[in-house]
PDB file of C-alpha atoms and ligand atoms in Angstrom:
ATOM      1  CA  MET A  11     -14.270  17.065   0.334  1.00 71.00           C
ATOM      2  CA  SER A  12     -14.858  13.689   1.986  1.00 83.00           C
ATOM      3  CA  ASP A  13     -16.166  13.415   5.541  1.00 95.00           C
ATOM      4  CA  LYS A  14     -15.283   9.742   5.701  1.00 98.00           C
ATOM      5  CA  ILE A  15     -12.879   8.418   8.325  1.00 98.00           C
ATOM      6  CA  VAL A  16      -9.972   6.219   7.254  1.00 98.00           C
ATOM      7  CA  LEU A  17      -8.205   3.853   9.615  1.00 98.00           C
ATOM      8  CA  THR A  18      -4.746   2.960   8.414  1.00 98.00           C
ATOM      9  CA  ILE A  19      -2.920   0.054  10.011  1.00 98.00           C
ATOM     10  CA  GLN A  20       0.835  -0.181   9.480  1.00 98.00           C
ATOM     11  CA  ASP A  21       4.080   0.383  11.337  1.00 97.00           C
ATOM     12  CA  VAL A  22       5.669   3.559  12.579  1.00 98.00           C
ATOM     13  CA  SER A  23       9.152   3.663  11.115  1.00 98.00           C
ATOM     14  CA  CYS A  24      10.300   6.650  13.134  1.00 98.00           C
ATOM     15  CA  PHE A  25      12.846   7.661  10.499  1.00 98.00           C
ATOM     16  CA  GLY A  26      12.839   6.790   6.821  1.00 98.00           C
ATOM     17  CA  GLN A  27       9.717   8.150   5.081  1.00 98.00           C
ATOM     18  CA  CYS A  28       7.522   5.079   4.790  1.00 98.00           C
ATOM     19  CA  SER A  29       4.359   3.546   6.205  1.00 98.00           C
ATOM     20  CA  LEU A  30       2.555   5.829   8.704  1.00 98.00           C
ATOM     21  CA  THR A  31       4.891   8.798   8.292  1.00 98.00           C
ATOM     22  CA  VAL A  32       3.846   8.761   4.623  1.00 98.00           C
ATOM     23  CA  ALA A  33       0.188   7.691   4.890  1.00 98.00           C
ATOM     24  CA  LEU A  34      -0.868  10.209   7.516  1.00 98.00           C
ATOM     25  CA  PRO A  35       0.440  13.365   5.805  1.00 98.00           C
ATOM     26  CA  ILE A  36      -0.825  12.258   2.392  1.00 98.00           C
ATOM     27  CA  LEU A  37      -4.334  11.430   3.618  1.00 98.00           C
ATOM     28  CA  SER A  38      -4.448  14.605   5.716  1.00 98.00           C
ATOM     29  CA  ALA A  39      -3.355  16.725   2.756  1.00 98.00           C
ATOM     30  CA  MET A  40      -6.235  15.197   0.809  1.00 98.00           C
ATOM     31  CA  GLY A  41      -8.571  16.531   3.501  1.00 97.00           C
ATOM     32  CA  ILE A  42      -9.366  13.147   5.030  1.00 98.00           C
ATOM     33  CA  GLU A  43      -9.758  12.443   8.742  1.00 98.00           C
ATOM     34  CA  THR A  44      -7.328   9.621   9.434  1.00 98.00           C
ATOM     35  CA  ALA A  45      -7.000   7.400  12.462  1.00 98.00           C
ATOM     36  CA  ILE A  46      -3.946   5.210  12.879  1.00 98.00           C
ATOM     37  CA  LEU A  47      -3.260   1.812  14.370  1.00 98.00           C
ATOM     38  CA  PRO A  48       0.501   1.241  14.586  1.00 97.00           C
ATOM     39  CA  SER A  49       1.375  -2.419  14.025  1.00 95.00           C
ATOM     40  CA  ALA A  50       4.928  -1.937  15.325  1.00 96.00           C
ATOM     41  CA  VAL A  51       7.393   0.826  16.126  1.00 97.00           C
ATOM     42  CA  LEU A  52      10.828   0.691  14.482  1.00 97.00           C
ATOM     43  CA  SER A  53      13.627   3.203  14.768  1.00 98.00           C
ATOM     44  CA  THR A  54      13.940   3.088  10.951  1.00 98.00           C
ATOM     45  CA  HIS A  55      12.533   0.948   8.163  1.00 96.00           C
ATOM     46  CA  THR A  56      14.304  -2.304   7.306  1.00 94.00           C
ATOM     47  CA  GLY A  57      15.343  -1.401   3.761  1.00 93.00           C
ATOM     48  CA  GLY A  58      19.009  -0.508   4.021  1.00 93.00           C
ATOM     49  CA  PHE A  59      19.465   0.381   7.689  1.00 96.00           C
ATOM     50  CA  THR A  60      21.026  -2.078  10.097  1.00 95.00           C
ATOM     51  CA  GLY A  61      20.547  -2.453  13.837  1.00 97.00           C
ATOM     52  CA  TYR A  62      17.075  -0.945  13.907  1.00 97.00           C
ATOM     53  CA  THR A  63      14.829  -1.396  16.935  1.00 98.00           C
ATOM     54  CA  PHE A  64      11.523  -3.245  16.519  1.00 96.00           C
ATOM     55  CA  ARG A  65       8.683  -3.158  19.018  1.00 96.00           C
ATOM     56  CA  ASP A  66       5.826  -5.410  17.991  1.00 95.00           C
ATOM     57  CA  LEU A  67       2.464  -3.978  19.088  1.00 96.00           C
ATOM     58  CA  THR A  68       0.387  -7.097  18.348  1.00 96.00           C
ATOM     59  CA  ASP A  69      -0.656  -7.556  21.953  1.00 96.00           C
ATOM     60  CA  ASP A  70      -1.974  -3.989  22.193  1.00 97.00           C
ATOM     61  CA  LEU A  71      -4.487  -4.487  19.380  1.00 97.00           C
ATOM     62  CA  PRO A  72      -7.337  -6.281  21.232  1.00 97.00           C
ATOM     63  CA  ALA A  73      -7.424  -3.634  23.995  1.00 98.00           C
ATOM     64  CA  ILE A  74      -7.440  -0.796  21.447  1.00 98.00           C
ATOM     65  CA  GLN A  75     -10.298  -2.492  19.606  1.00 98.00           C
ATOM     66  CA  ALA A  76     -12.236  -3.012  22.862  1.00 98.00           C
ATOM     67  CA  HIS A  77     -11.844   0.648  23.784  1.00 98.00           C
ATOM     68  CA  TRP A  78     -13.030   1.755  20.341  1.00 98.00           C
ATOM     69  CA  ALA A  79     -16.046  -0.543  20.684  1.00 98.00           C
ATOM     70  CA  LYS A  80     -16.881   1.057  24.040  1.00 98.00           C
ATOM     71  CA  GLU A  81     -16.534   4.534  22.517  1.00 98.00           C
ATOM     72  CA  ASN A  82     -18.521   3.529  19.412  1.00 98.00           C
ATOM     73  CA  VAL A  83     -15.652   4.380  17.096  1.00 98.00           C
ATOM     74  CA  SER A  84     -16.050   2.977  13.576  1.00 98.00           C
ATOM     75  CA  PHE A  85     -14.543   3.585  10.158  1.00 98.00           C
ATOM     76  CA  ASP A  86     -15.527   4.075   6.516  1.00 98.00           C
ATOM     77  CA  VAL A  87     -12.241   2.910   5.023  1.00 98.00           C
ATOM     78  CA  PHE A  88      -9.578   0.483   6.275  1.00 98.00           C
ATOM     79  CA  TYR A  89      -6.152   0.605   4.671  1.00 98.00           C
ATOM     80  CA  THR A  90      -3.559  -1.903   5.828  1.00 98.00           C
ATOM     81  CA  GLY A  91       0.148  -1.810   4.982  1.00 98.00           C
ATOM     82  CA  TYR A  92       3.187  -3.337   6.692  1.00 97.00           C
ATOM     83  CA  VAL A  93       1.979  -5.751   9.363  1.00 95.00           C
ATOM     84  CA  GLY A  94       4.604  -7.083  11.722  1.00 78.00           C
ATOM     85  CA  SER A  95       3.309 -10.568  12.623  1.00 86.00           C
ATOM     86  CA  LYS A  96       0.996 -13.355  11.486  1.00 90.00           C
ATOM     87  CA  LYS A  97      -1.011 -13.192  14.709  1.00 94.00           C
ATOM     88  CA  GLN A  98      -1.667  -9.543  13.970  1.00 96.00           C
ATOM     89  CA  LEU A  99      -3.352 -10.418  10.680  1.00 97.00           C
ATOM     90  CA  SER A 100      -6.110 -12.306  12.473  1.00 96.00           C
ATOM     91  CA  TYR A 101      -6.564  -9.502  15.035  1.00 97.00           C
ATOM     92  CA  ILE A 102      -6.833  -6.966  12.218  1.00 98.00           C
ATOM     93  CA  LYS A 103      -9.354  -9.093  10.313  1.00 97.00           C
ATOM     94  CA  ASN A 104     -11.486  -9.216  13.414  1.00 98.00           C
ATOM     95  CA  LEU A 105     -11.160  -5.469  14.000  1.00 98.00           C
ATOM     96  CA  VAL A 106     -12.163  -4.673  10.409  1.00 98.00           C
ATOM     97  CA  SER A 107     -15.376  -6.698  10.665  1.00 97.00           C
ATOM     98  CA  ASP A 108     -16.139  -5.350  14.144  1.00 98.00           C
ATOM     99  CA  ARG A 109     -15.459  -1.624  13.564  1.00 98.00           C
ATOM    100  CA  ARG A 110     -16.745  -1.115  10.011  1.00 98.00           C
ATOM    101  CA  LYS A 111     -19.514   1.291   9.112  1.00 98.00           C
ATOM    102  CA  PRO A 112     -22.108   0.085   6.580  1.00 96.00           C
ATOM    103  CA  ASN A 113     -20.519   0.018   3.085  1.00 96.00           C
ATOM    104  CA  ALA A 114     -17.008   0.382   4.492  1.00 98.00           C
ATOM    105  CA  ILE A 115     -14.128  -0.222   2.072  1.00 98.00           C
ATOM    106  CA  PHE A 116     -11.222  -2.529   2.893  1.00 98.00           C
ATOM    107  CA  ILE A 117      -7.944  -1.828   1.052  1.00 98.00           C
ATOM    108  CA  VAL A 118      -4.969  -4.155   1.544  1.00 98.00           C
ATOM    109  CA  ASP A 119      -1.421  -3.404   0.491  1.00 98.00           C
ATOM    110  CA  PRO A 120       0.233  -6.795   1.134  1.00 98.00           C
ATOM    111  CA  VAL A 121       3.615  -5.254   2.002  1.00 97.00           C
ATOM    112  CA  MET A 122       6.217  -8.028   2.235  1.00 97.00           C
ATOM    113  CA  ALA A 123       8.532  -8.061  -0.795  1.00 96.00           C
ATOM    114  CA  ASP A 124      10.187  -6.200  -3.644  1.00 95.00           C
ATOM    115  CA  GLY A 125      12.640  -7.028  -6.432  1.00 94.00           C
ATOM    116  CA  GLY A 126      11.735 -10.737  -6.132  1.00 96.00           C
ATOM    117  CA  LYS A 127      12.827 -10.891  -2.477  1.00 96.00           C
ATOM    118  CA  PHE A 128      10.987 -10.853   0.824  1.00 96.00           C
ATOM    119  CA  TYR A 129      11.676  -7.935   3.153  1.00 94.00           C
ATOM    120  CA  HIS A 130      13.508  -8.897   6.294  1.00 90.00           C
ATOM    121  CA  GLY A 131      11.254 -10.987   8.574  1.00 91.00           C
ATOM    122  CA  PHE A 132       8.826 -12.207   5.870  1.00 95.00           C
ATOM    123  CA  ASP A 133       8.628 -15.627   4.199  1.00 96.00           C
ATOM    124  CA  GLU A 134       6.397 -17.975   2.166  1.00 97.00           C
ATOM    125  CA  ASP A 135       4.453 -18.855   5.262  1.00 97.00           C
ATOM    126  CA  PHE A 136       3.583 -15.180   5.830  1.00 97.00           C
ATOM    127  CA  ALA A 137       2.582 -14.900   2.149  1.00 97.00           C
ATOM    128  CA  ARG A 138       0.096 -17.767   2.641  1.00 97.00           C
ATOM    129  CA  GLU A 139      -1.368 -16.043   5.701  1.00 97.00           C
ATOM    130  CA  MET A 140      -1.545 -12.771   3.793  1.00 98.00           C
ATOM    131  CA  ALA A 141      -3.417 -14.479   0.942  1.00 98.00           C
ATOM    132  CA  ALA A 142      -6.006 -15.728   3.462  1.00 97.00           C
ATOM    133  CA  PHE A 143      -6.172 -12.280   5.123  1.00 98.00           C
ATOM    134  CA  MET A 144      -6.974 -10.604   1.777  1.00 98.00           C
ATOM    135  CA  LYS A 145     -10.232 -12.531   1.324  1.00 98.00           C
ATOM    136  CA  GLY A 146     -13.047 -10.000   1.296  1.00 97.00           C
ATOM    137  CA  ALA A 147     -10.782  -7.009   0.517  1.00 98.00           C
ATOM    138  CA  ASP A 148     -12.335  -4.511  -1.886  1.00 98.00           C
ATOM    139  CA  VAL A 149      -8.976  -3.592  -3.388  1.00 98.00           C
ATOM    140  CA  ILE A 150      -5.532  -5.182  -3.075  1.00 98.00           C
ATOM    141  CA  LEU A 151      -2.325  -3.429  -4.151  1.00 98.00           C
ATOM    142  CA  PRO A 152       0.502  -5.946  -4.607  1.00 98.00           C
ATOM    143  CA  ASN A 153       3.668  -5.275  -6.575  1.00 98.00           C
ATOM    144  CA  LEU A 154       4.949  -7.952  -8.972  1.00 97.00           C
ATOM    145  CA  SER A 155       7.029  -9.670  -6.262  1.00 97.00           C
ATOM    146  CA  GLU A 156       4.140  -9.786  -3.799  1.00 98.00           C
ATOM    147  CA  ALA A 157       1.839 -11.066  -6.550  1.00 98.00           C
ATOM    148  CA  ALA A 158       4.251 -13.937  -7.270  1.00 97.00           C
ATOM    149  CA  PHE A 159       4.564 -14.879  -3.580  1.00 98.00           C
ATOM    150  CA  LEU A 160       0.797 -14.628  -2.999  1.00 98.00           C
ATOM    151  CA  LEU A 161       0.150 -16.968  -5.915  1.00 98.00           C
ATOM    152  CA  GLY A 162       3.131 -19.248  -5.206  1.00 96.00           C
ATOM    153  CA  ARG A 163       4.564 -18.593  -8.683  1.00 95.00           C
ATOM    154  CA  PRO A 164       8.064 -17.696  -9.864  1.00 94.00           C
ATOM    155  CA  TYR A 165       8.805 -13.958  -9.943  1.00 96.00           C
ATOM    156  CA  LYS A 166       9.138 -12.432 -13.415  1.00 94.00           C
ATOM    157  CA  GLU A 167      10.822  -9.057 -13.429  1.00 88.00           C
ATOM    158  CA  LYS A 168      10.581  -8.472 -17.164  1.00 88.00           C
ATOM    159  CA  GLY A 169       9.978 -10.241 -20.450  1.00 91.00           C
ATOM    160  CA  TYR A 170       6.321 -10.821 -19.745  1.00 96.00           C
ATOM    161  CA  ASP A 171       3.348  -9.872 -21.887  1.00 96.00           C
ATOM    162  CA  LYS A 172      -0.186  -8.598 -21.321  1.00 97.00           C
ATOM    163  CA  ALA A 173      -1.567 -12.150 -21.140  1.00 96.00           C
ATOM    164  CA  TYR A 174       0.788 -12.884 -18.199  1.00 96.00           C
ATOM    165  CA  ILE A 175      -0.191  -9.698 -16.326  1.00 97.00           C
ATOM    166  CA  GLU A 176      -3.873 -10.263 -16.969  1.00 97.00           C
ATOM    167  CA  SER A 177      -3.715 -13.820 -15.668  1.00 96.00           C
ATOM    168  CA  LEU A 178      -1.942 -12.528 -12.536  1.00 97.00           C
ATOM    169  CA  VAL A 179      -4.581  -9.883 -11.784  1.00 98.00           C
ATOM    170  CA  ARG A 180      -7.468 -12.280 -12.425  1.00 98.00           C
ATOM    171  CA  ASP A 181      -5.945 -14.978 -10.198  1.00 98.00           C
ATOM    172  CA  LEU A 182      -5.230 -12.421  -7.459  1.00 98.00           C
ATOM    173  CA  SER A 183      -8.799 -11.201  -7.692  1.00 98.00           C
ATOM    174  CA  ASP A 184      -9.996 -14.783  -7.265  1.00 98.00           C
ATOM    175  CA  ILE A 185      -8.080 -14.871  -3.954  1.00 97.00           C
ATOM    176  CA  SER A 186      -9.506 -11.608  -2.577  1.00 98.00           C
ATOM    177  CA  GLY A 187     -12.839 -11.480  -4.391  1.00 98.00           C
ATOM    178  CA  GLY A 188     -12.289  -7.782  -5.221  1.00 98.00           C
ATOM    179  CA  ASN A 189     -10.426  -5.341  -7.436  1.00 98.00           C
ATOM    180  CA  VAL A 190      -6.665  -5.478  -7.987  1.00 98.00           C
ATOM    181  CA  LEU A 191      -4.002  -2.858  -8.668  1.00 98.00           C
ATOM    182  CA  LEU A 192      -0.779  -4.548  -9.697  1.00 98.00           C
ATOM    183  CA  THR A 193       2.154  -2.132  -9.439  1.00 98.00           C
ATOM    184  CA  GLY A 194       5.555  -2.112 -11.134  1.00 96.00           C
ATOM    185  CA  VAL A 195       4.181  -3.235 -14.512  1.00 97.00           C
ATOM    186  CA  SER A 196       6.152  -2.370 -17.648  1.00 97.00           C
ATOM    187  CA  PHE A 197       5.925  -3.381 -21.319  1.00 97.00           C
ATOM    188  CA  ASP A 198       8.236  -0.622 -22.528  1.00 96.00           C
ATOM    189  CA  PRO A 199      11.637   0.165 -20.972  1.00 94.00           C
ATOM    190  CA  LEU A 200      10.733   3.867 -20.803  1.00 96.00           C
ATOM    191  CA  LEU A 201       7.407   3.400 -19.022  1.00 97.00           C
ATOM    192  CA  LEU A 202       6.342   1.993 -15.661  1.00 97.00           C
ATOM    193  CA  GLY A 203       2.919   1.805 -14.115  1.00 97.00           C
ATOM    194  CA  VAL A 204      -0.002  -0.182 -12.863  1.00 98.00           C
ATOM    195  CA  ALA A 205      -2.494  -2.736 -14.161  1.00 98.00           C
ATOM    196  CA  THR A 206      -5.980  -2.267 -12.716  1.00 98.00           C
ATOM    197  CA  TYR A 207      -8.494  -5.083 -12.663  1.00 98.00           C
ATOM    198  CA  ASP A 208     -12.121  -4.136 -12.123  1.00 98.00           C
ATOM    199  CA  ARG A 209     -13.762  -7.375 -11.016  1.00 98.00           C
ATOM    200  CA  LYS A 210     -17.367  -6.341 -11.656  1.00 97.00           C
ATOM    201  CA  LYS A 211     -16.575  -5.273 -15.222  1.00 97.00           C
ATOM    202  CA  ASP A 212     -14.051  -8.111 -15.654  1.00 97.00           C
ATOM    203  CA  ALA A 213     -11.831  -5.466 -17.285  1.00 97.00           C
ATOM    204  CA  VAL A 214      -8.114  -4.706 -17.109  1.00 98.00           C
ATOM    205  CA  SER A 215      -6.826  -1.177 -17.725  1.00 98.00           C
ATOM    206  CA  TYR A 216      -3.325   0.285 -17.568  1.00 98.00           C
ATOM    207  CA  CYS A 217      -1.799   3.531 -16.443  1.00 98.00           C
ATOM    208  CA  PHE A 218       1.838   4.334 -17.206  1.00 98.00           C
ATOM    209  CA  ASP A 219       4.176   7.234 -16.547  1.00 97.00           C
ATOM    210  CA  GLU A 220       7.858   7.737 -17.222  1.00 96.00           C
ATOM    211  CA  ARG A 221      10.183   5.157 -15.684  1.00 96.00           C
ATOM    212  CA  ILE A 222      12.880   6.664 -13.491  1.00 95.00           C
ATOM    213  CA  GLU A 223      15.724   4.189 -13.149  1.00 91.00           C
ATOM    214  CA  GLY A 224      16.512   2.848  -9.704  1.00 89.00           C
ATOM    215  CA  ASN A 225      14.778   1.723  -6.548  1.00 89.00           C
ATOM    216  CA  PHE A 226      13.056   4.323  -4.433  1.00 95.00           C
ATOM    217  CA  HIS A 227      12.153   3.167  -0.965  1.00 96.00           C
ATOM    218  CA  GLY A 228       8.671   3.942   0.339  1.00 97.00           C
ATOM    219  CA  THR A 229       7.122   4.590  -3.072  1.00 97.00           C
ATOM    220  CA  GLY A 230       4.737   1.652  -2.563  1.00 97.00           C
ATOM    221  CA  ASP A 231       3.406   3.413   0.533  1.00 98.00           C
ATOM    222  CA  VAL A 232       3.178   6.764  -1.280  1.00 98.00           C
ATOM    223  CA  PHE A 233       1.246   5.045  -4.050  1.00 98.00           C
ATOM    224  CA  ALA A 234      -1.112   3.107  -1.736  1.00 98.00           C
ATOM    225  CA  SER A 235      -1.818   6.133   0.483  1.00 98.00           C
ATOM    226  CA  THR A 236      -2.627   8.353  -2.488  1.00 98.00           C
ATOM    227  CA  PHE A 237      -4.821   5.676  -4.020  1.00 98.00           C
ATOM    228  CA  THR A 238      -6.681   5.196  -0.713  1.00 98.00           C
ATOM    229  CA  GLY A 239      -7.207   8.948  -0.385  1.00 98.00           C
ATOM    230  CA  ALA A 240      -8.473   9.242  -3.949  1.00 98.00           C
ATOM    231  CA  ILE A 241     -10.939   6.355  -3.527  1.00 98.00           C
ATOM    232  CA  THR A 242     -12.115   7.883  -0.233  1.00 98.00           C
ATOM    233  CA  CYS A 243     -12.715  11.182  -2.073  1.00 97.00           C
ATOM    234  CA  GLY A 244     -14.938   9.301  -4.542  1.00 97.00           C
ATOM    235  CA  LEU A 245     -12.641   8.954  -7.569  1.00 98.00           C
ATOM    236  CA  SER A 246     -13.158   5.906  -9.801  1.00 97.00           C
ATOM    237  CA  LEU A 247     -10.736   2.986  -9.595  1.00 98.00           C
ATOM    238  CA  GLU A 248      -8.960   4.084 -12.793  1.00 97.00           C
ATOM    239  CA  LYS A 249      -8.772   7.783 -11.838  1.00 97.00           C
ATOM    240  CA  ALA A 250      -7.508   6.938  -8.351  1.00 98.00           C
ATOM    241  CA  ALA A 251      -4.823   4.693  -9.886  1.00 98.00           C
ATOM    242  CA  ALA A 252      -3.800   7.452 -12.318  1.00 98.00           C
ATOM    243  CA  LEU A 253      -3.503  10.069  -9.551  1.00 98.00           C
ATOM    244  CA  ALA A 254      -1.468   7.664  -7.411  1.00 98.00           C
ATOM    245  CA  VAL A 255       0.905   6.988 -10.332  1.00 98.00           C
ATOM    246  CA  SER A 256       1.407  10.663 -11.172  1.00 98.00           C
ATOM    247  CA  PHE A 257       1.915  11.736  -7.544  1.00 98.00           C
ATOM    248  CA  THR A 258       4.434   8.930  -6.964  1.00 98.00           C
ATOM    249  CA  VAL A 259       6.426   9.971 -10.039  1.00 98.00           C
ATOM    250  CA  ARG A 260       6.440  13.596  -8.846  1.00 98.00           C
ATOM    251  CA  ALA A 261       7.626  12.498  -5.401  1.00 98.00           C
ATOM    252  CA  ILE A 262      10.492  10.560  -7.017  1.00 98.00           C
ATOM    253  CA  LYS A 263      11.437  13.543  -9.188  1.00 97.00           C
ATOM    254  CA  GLU A 264      11.620  15.779  -6.106  1.00 97.00           C
ATOM    255  CA  THR A 265      14.213  13.363  -4.717  1.00 97.00           C
ATOM    256  CA  LEU A 266      16.465  13.088  -7.784  1.00 96.00           C
ATOM    257  CA  PRO A 267      18.710  16.142  -7.221  1.00 95.00           C
ATOM    258  CA  ASP A 268      19.626  14.821  -3.787  1.00 93.00           C
ATOM    259  CA  ARG A 269      19.399  11.126  -4.468  1.00 93.00           C
ATOM    260  CA  LYS A 270      22.724   9.911  -3.007  1.00 92.00           C
ATOM    261  CA  LYS A 271      22.214  11.587   0.360  1.00 95.00           C
ATOM    262  CA  HIS A 272      18.494  10.966   0.388  1.00 96.00           C
ATOM    263  CA  TRP A 273      18.619   7.230  -0.393  1.00 97.00           C
ATOM    264  CA  TYR A 274      16.113   6.029   2.226  1.00 97.00           C
ATOM    265  CA  GLY A 275      12.837   7.505   0.942  1.00 98.00           C
ATOM    266  CA  VAL A 276      11.264  10.029  -1.411  1.00 98.00           C
ATOM    267  CA  ARG A 277      10.616  13.709  -0.850  1.00 98.00           C
ATOM    268  CA  PHE A 278       6.866  13.358  -1.291  1.00 98.00           C
ATOM    269  CA  GLU A 279       6.272  16.382   0.966  1.00 98.00           C
ATOM    270  CA  LYS A 280       7.504  18.698  -1.792  1.00 98.00           C
ATOM    271  CA  ALA A 281       4.871  17.284  -4.174  1.00 98.00           C
ATOM    272  CA  LEU A 282       1.926  17.651  -1.765  1.00 98.00           C
ATOM    273  CA  PRO A 283       0.776  20.998  -3.264  1.00 98.00           C
ATOM    274  CA  TYR A 284       0.276  19.163  -6.587  1.00 98.00           C
ATOM    275  CA  LEU A 285      -1.792  16.477  -4.846  1.00 98.00           C
ATOM    276  CA  VAL A 286      -3.942  19.052  -3.072  1.00 98.00           C
ATOM    277  CA  SER A 287      -4.631  20.912  -6.320  1.00 97.00           C
ATOM    278  CA  GLU A 288      -5.485  17.683  -8.185  1.00 97.00           C
ATOM    279  CA  ILE A 289      -7.882  16.512  -5.473  1.00 96.00           C
ATOM    280  CA  ASP A 290      -9.526  19.961  -5.371  1.00 92.00           C
ATOM    281  CA  LYS A 291     -10.155  19.705  -9.136  1.00 92.00           C
ATOM    282  CA  ALA A 292     -11.558  16.166  -8.941  1.00 88.00           C
TER     283      ALA A 292
HETATM  284  O1  PXL B 307       7.713   0.603   2.644  1.00 76.91           O
HETATM  285  C1  PXL B 307       7.396  -0.652   3.119  1.00 76.91           C
HETATM  286  C2  PXL B 307       7.925  -0.851   4.502  1.00 76.91           C
HETATM  287  C3  PXL B 307       7.173  -0.458   5.580  1.00 76.91           C
HETATM  288  N1  PXL B 307       7.598  -0.606   6.842  1.00 76.91           N
HETATM  289  C4  PXL B 307       8.818  -1.129   7.103  1.00 76.91           C
HETATM  290  C5  PXL B 307       9.640  -1.544   6.055  1.00 76.91           C
HETATM  291  C6  PXL B 307       9.174  -1.425   4.726  1.00 76.91           C
HETATM  292  C7  PXL B 307      10.005  -1.879   3.625  1.00 76.91           C
HETATM  293  O2  PXL B 307      11.133  -2.223   3.740  1.00 76.91           O
HETATM  294  O3  PXL B 307      10.842  -2.034   6.340  1.00 76.91           O
HETATM  295  C8  PXL B 307       9.272  -1.283   8.517  1.00 76.91           C
END
């Protein structure tokens, strides 16, 4: 079991099973001490609800960082997700370099888009800032839409080949300087998964599982949290990607019987015993 401390930076969507309400239970179930830095507090996530509240916490960040510095609080792993403002990106960058332990790992999920469209409140300008923010990240976890916006290229949902995916992951890695997990990749209508680029080995590998038709909100956060936990526990890049894929698929399957009513997220909680047993075996 890992004795590393993860700091995850993303919003609190009070209702809706995403961001911190997903990351914290997943990392805790994996036995990992997890500190949180909420980037914003929303009454719900923005994917399908209307009229949600949004409190931006950007201005709280410098004081939180200063207090942690005074208390000598530092972290082994940083995992960033949904970040509410451009100004916050520069505060977070500063915090990561200030509060890192030697050999700390920096994981960035550049949450901003899906299905070829930006989430509410994000635009090309934010994508440019996010690309700059990712420099120096050890691992980045974009989906295909985020990859397209980060590289300023048209979004391709399907009809691509391995050469296209491999040029995307290599170009993304040139932006960050680290490893890349590109999610939502599919070469076969029955399979969906992730392309992993290991920069040191200059090698691309793939991990697929069954494709379950439809859009499941919050699965990017389930995936990124599981991956972060697995890396923190010492799994290799490929094994961490494979565990994140299989746990995400299980979380989706738990939701299927109740899908209409439970449209806003996935019932990942029901799949946590599987995650615990897999991480115990690893
Ligand atoms: O799951 C990504 C996410 C996180 N946080 C908020 C969101 C979304 C996606 O829509 O709206 C607030």
